[in-house]
Tab-separated table of N, CA, C and O in Angstrom:
chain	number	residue	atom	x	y	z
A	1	UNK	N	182.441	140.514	-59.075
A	1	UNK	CA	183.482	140.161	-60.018
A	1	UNK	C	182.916	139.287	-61.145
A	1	UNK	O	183.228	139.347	-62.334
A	2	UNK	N	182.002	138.439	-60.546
A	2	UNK	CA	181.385	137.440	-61.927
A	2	UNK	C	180.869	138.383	-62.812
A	2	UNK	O	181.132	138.475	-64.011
A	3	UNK	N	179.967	139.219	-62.019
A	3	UNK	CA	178.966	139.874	-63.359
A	3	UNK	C	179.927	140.805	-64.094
A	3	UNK	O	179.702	140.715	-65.301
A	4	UNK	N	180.823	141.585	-63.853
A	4	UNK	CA	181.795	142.128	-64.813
A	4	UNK	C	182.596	141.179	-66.374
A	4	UNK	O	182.865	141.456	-67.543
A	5	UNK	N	182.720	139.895	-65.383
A	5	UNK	CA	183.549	138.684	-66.453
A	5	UNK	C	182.336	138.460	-67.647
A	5	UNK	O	182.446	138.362	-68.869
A	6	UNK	N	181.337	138.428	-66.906
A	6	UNK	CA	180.189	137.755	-67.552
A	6	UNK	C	179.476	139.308	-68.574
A	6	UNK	O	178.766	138.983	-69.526
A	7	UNK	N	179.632	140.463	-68.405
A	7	UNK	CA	179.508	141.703	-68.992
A	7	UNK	C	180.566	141.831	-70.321
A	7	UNK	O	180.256	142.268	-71.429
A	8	UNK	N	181.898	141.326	-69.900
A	8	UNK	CA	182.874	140.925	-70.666
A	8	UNK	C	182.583	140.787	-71.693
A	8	UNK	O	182.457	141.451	-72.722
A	9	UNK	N	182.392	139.161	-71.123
A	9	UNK	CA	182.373	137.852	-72.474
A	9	UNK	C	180.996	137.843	-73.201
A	9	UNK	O	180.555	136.981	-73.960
A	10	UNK	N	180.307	139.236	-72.710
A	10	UNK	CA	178.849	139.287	-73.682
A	10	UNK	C	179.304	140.406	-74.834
A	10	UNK	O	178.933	140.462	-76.007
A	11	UNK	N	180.066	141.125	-74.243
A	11	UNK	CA	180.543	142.155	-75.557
A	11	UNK	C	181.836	141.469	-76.500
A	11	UNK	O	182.224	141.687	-77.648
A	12	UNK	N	182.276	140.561	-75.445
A	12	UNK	CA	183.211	139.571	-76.764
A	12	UNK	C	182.535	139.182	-77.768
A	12	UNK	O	182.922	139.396	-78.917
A	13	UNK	N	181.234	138.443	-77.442
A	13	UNK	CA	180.879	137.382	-78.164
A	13	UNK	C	179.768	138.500	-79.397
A	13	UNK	O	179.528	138.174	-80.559
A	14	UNK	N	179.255	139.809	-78.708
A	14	UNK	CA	179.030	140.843	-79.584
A	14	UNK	C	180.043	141.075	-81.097
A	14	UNK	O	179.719	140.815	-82.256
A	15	UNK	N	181.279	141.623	-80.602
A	15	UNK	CA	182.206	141.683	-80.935
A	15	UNK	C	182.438	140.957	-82.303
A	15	UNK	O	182.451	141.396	-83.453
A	16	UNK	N	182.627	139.648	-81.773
A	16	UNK	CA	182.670	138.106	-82.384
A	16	UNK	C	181.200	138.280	-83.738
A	16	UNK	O	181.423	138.184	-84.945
A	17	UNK	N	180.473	138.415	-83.428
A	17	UNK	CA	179.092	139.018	-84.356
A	17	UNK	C	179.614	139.729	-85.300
A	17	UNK	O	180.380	139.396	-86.205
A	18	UNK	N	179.083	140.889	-84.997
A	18	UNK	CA	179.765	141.879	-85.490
A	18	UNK	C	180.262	142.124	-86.688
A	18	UNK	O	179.760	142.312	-87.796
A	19	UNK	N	181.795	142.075	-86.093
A	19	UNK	CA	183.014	142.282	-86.881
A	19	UNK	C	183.684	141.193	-87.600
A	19	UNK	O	184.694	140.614	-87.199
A	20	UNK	N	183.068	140.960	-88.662
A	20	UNK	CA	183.831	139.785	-89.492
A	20	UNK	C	185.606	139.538	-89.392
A	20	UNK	O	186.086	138.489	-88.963
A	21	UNK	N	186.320	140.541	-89.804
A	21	UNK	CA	187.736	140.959	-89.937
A	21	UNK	C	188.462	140.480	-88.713
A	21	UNK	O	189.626	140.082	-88.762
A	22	UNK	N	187.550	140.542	-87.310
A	22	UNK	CA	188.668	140.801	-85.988
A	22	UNK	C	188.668	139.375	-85.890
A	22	UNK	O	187.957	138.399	-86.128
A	23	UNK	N	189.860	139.713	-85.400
A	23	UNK	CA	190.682	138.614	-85.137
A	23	UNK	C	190.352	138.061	-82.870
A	23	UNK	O	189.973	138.738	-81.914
A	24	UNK	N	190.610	137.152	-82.958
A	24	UNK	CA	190.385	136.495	-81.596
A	24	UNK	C	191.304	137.617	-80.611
A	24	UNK	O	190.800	138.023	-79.564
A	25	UNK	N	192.680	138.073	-81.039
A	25	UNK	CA	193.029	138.681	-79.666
A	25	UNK	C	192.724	140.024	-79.587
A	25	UNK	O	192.602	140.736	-78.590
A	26	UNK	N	192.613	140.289	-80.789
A	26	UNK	CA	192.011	141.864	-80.487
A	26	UNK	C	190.656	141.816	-80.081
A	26	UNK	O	190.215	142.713	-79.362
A	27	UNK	N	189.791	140.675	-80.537
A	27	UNK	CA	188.609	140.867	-79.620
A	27	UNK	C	188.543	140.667	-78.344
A	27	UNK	O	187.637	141.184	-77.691
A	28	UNK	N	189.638	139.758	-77.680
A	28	UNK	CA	189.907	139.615	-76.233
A	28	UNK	C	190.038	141.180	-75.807
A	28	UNK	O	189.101	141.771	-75.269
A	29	UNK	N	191.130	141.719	-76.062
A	29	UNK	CA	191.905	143.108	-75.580
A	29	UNK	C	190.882	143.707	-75.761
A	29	UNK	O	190.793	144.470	-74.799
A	30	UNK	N	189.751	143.890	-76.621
A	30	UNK	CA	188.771	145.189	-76.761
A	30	UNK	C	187.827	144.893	-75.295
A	30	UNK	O	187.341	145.729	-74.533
A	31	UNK	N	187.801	144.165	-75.261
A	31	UNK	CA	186.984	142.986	-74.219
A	31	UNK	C	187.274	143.291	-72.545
A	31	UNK	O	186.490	143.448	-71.610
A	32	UNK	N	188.505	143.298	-72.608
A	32	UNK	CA	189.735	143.852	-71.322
A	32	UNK	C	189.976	142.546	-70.885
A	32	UNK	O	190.163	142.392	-69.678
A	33	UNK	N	190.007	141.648	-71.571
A	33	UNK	CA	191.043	140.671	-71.302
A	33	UNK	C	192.698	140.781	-71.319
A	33	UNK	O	193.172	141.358	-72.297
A	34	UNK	N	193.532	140.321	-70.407
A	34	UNK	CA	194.666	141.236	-70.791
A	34	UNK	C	195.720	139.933	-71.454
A	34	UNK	O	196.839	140.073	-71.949
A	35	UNK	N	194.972	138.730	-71.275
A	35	UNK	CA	195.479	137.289	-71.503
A	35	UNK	C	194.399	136.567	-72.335
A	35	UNK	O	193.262	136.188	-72.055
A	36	UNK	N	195.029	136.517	-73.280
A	36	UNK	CA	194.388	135.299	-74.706
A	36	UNK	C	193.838	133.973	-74.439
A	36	UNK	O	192.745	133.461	-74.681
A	37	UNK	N	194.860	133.583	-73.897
A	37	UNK	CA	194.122	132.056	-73.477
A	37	UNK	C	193.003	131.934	-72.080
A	37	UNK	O	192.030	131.192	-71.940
A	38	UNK	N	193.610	133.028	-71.098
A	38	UNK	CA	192.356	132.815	-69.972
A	38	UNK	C	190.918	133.353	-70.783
A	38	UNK	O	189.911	132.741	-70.429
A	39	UNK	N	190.666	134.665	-72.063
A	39	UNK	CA	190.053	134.692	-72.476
A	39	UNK	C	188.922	133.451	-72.827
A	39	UNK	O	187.805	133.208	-72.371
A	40	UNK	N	189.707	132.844	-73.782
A	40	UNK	CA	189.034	131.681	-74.459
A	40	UNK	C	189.001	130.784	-73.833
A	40	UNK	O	188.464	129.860	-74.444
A	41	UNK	N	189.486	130.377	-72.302
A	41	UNK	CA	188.842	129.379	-71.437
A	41	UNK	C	187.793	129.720	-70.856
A	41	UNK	O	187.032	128.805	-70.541
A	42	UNK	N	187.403	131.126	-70.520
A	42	UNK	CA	186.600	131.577	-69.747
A	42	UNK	C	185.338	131.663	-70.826
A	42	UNK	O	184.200	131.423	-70.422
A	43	UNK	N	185.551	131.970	-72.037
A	43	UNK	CA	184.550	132.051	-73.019
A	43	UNK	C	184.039	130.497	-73.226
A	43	UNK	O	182.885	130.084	-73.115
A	44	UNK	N	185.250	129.742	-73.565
A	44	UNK	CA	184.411	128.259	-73.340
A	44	UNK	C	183.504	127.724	-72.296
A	44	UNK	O	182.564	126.936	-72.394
A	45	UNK	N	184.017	128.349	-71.260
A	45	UNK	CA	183.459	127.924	-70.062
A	45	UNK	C	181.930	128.395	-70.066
A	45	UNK	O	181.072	127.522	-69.942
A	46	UNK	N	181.567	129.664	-70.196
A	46	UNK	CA	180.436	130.302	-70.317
A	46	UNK	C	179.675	129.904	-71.317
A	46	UNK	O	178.472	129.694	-71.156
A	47	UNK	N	180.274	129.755	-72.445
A	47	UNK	CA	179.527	129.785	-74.074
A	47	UNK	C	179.100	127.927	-74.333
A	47	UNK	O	178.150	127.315	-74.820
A	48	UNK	N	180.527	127.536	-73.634
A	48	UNK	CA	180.074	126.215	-74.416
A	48	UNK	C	180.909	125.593	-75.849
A	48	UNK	O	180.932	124.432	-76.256
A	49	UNK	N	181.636	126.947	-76.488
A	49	UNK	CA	182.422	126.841	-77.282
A	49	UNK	C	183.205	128.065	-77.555
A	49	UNK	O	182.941	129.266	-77.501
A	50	UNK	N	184.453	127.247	-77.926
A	50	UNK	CA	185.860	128.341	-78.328
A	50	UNK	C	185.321	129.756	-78.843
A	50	UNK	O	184.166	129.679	-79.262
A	51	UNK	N	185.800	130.821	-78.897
A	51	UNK	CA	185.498	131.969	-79.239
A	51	UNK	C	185.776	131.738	-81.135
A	51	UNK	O	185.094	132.471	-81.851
A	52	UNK	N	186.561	130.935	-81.698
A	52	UNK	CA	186.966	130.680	-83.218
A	52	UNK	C	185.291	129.995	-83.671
A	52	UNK	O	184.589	130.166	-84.668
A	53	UNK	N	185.084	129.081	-82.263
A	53	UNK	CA	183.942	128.423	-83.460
A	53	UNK	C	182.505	129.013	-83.439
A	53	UNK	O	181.640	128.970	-84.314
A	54	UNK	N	182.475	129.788	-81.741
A	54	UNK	CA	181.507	131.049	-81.784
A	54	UNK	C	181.522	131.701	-83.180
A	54	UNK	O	180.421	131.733	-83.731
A	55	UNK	N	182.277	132.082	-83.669
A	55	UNK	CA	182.647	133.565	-84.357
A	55	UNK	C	182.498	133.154	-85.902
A	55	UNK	O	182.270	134.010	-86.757
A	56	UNK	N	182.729	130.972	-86.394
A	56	UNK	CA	182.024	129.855	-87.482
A	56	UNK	C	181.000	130.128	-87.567
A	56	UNK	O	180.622	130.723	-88.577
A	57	UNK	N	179.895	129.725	-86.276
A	57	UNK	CA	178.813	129.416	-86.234
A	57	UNK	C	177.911	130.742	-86.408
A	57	UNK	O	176.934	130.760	-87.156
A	58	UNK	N	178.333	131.855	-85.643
A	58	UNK	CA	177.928	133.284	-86.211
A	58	UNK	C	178.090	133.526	-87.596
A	58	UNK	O	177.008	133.714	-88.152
A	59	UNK	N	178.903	133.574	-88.208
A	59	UNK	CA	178.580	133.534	-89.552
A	59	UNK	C	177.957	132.736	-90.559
A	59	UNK	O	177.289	133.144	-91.509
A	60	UNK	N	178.253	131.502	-90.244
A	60	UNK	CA	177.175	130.355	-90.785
A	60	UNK	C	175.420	131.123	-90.680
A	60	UNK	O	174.531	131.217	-91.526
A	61	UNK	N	175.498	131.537	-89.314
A	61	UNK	CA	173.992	131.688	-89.114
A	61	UNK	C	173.452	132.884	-90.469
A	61	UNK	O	172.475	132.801	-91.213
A	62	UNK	N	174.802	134.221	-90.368
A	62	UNK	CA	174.372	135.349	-91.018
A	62	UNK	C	174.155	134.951	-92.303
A	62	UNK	O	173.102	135.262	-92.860
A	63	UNK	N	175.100	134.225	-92.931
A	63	UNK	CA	174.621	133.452	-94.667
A	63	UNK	C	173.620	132.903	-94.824
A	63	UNK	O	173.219	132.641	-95.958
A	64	UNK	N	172.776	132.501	-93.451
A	64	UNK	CA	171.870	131.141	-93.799
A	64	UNK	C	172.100	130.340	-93.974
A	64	UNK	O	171.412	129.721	-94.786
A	65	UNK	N	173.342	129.644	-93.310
A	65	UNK	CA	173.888	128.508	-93.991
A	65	UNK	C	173.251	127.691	-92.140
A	65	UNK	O	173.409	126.492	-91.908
């Protein structure tokens, strides 16, 4: 069961890359999260940070900023 969650929240955080436009719950739902907030606790939990500031800091990186 972990390694599925953890298979998950690696194509979320893909996702999160990615796709500038998407929005947090559709990247949950693409994800198969079927709940928003257990999403983004479980992503904090793993990542270290919210899936919003994942998805900052990913773009910061792509500008070079």
């Amino acid at each position: 069961m972990q390694f599925a969650i953890i298979r998950r929240l690696a194509h979320a955080a893909a996702l999160l890359e990615q796709e500038q436009t998407c929005n947090i719950l559709s990247v949950a739902q693409r994800a198969g999260f079927d709940n928003p907030s257990h999403f983004a606790r479980t992503f904090r939990q793993h990542f270290g940070v919210s899936p919003r500031r994942w998805k900052t800091e990913q773009l910061r990186r792509q500008s070079g900023y």
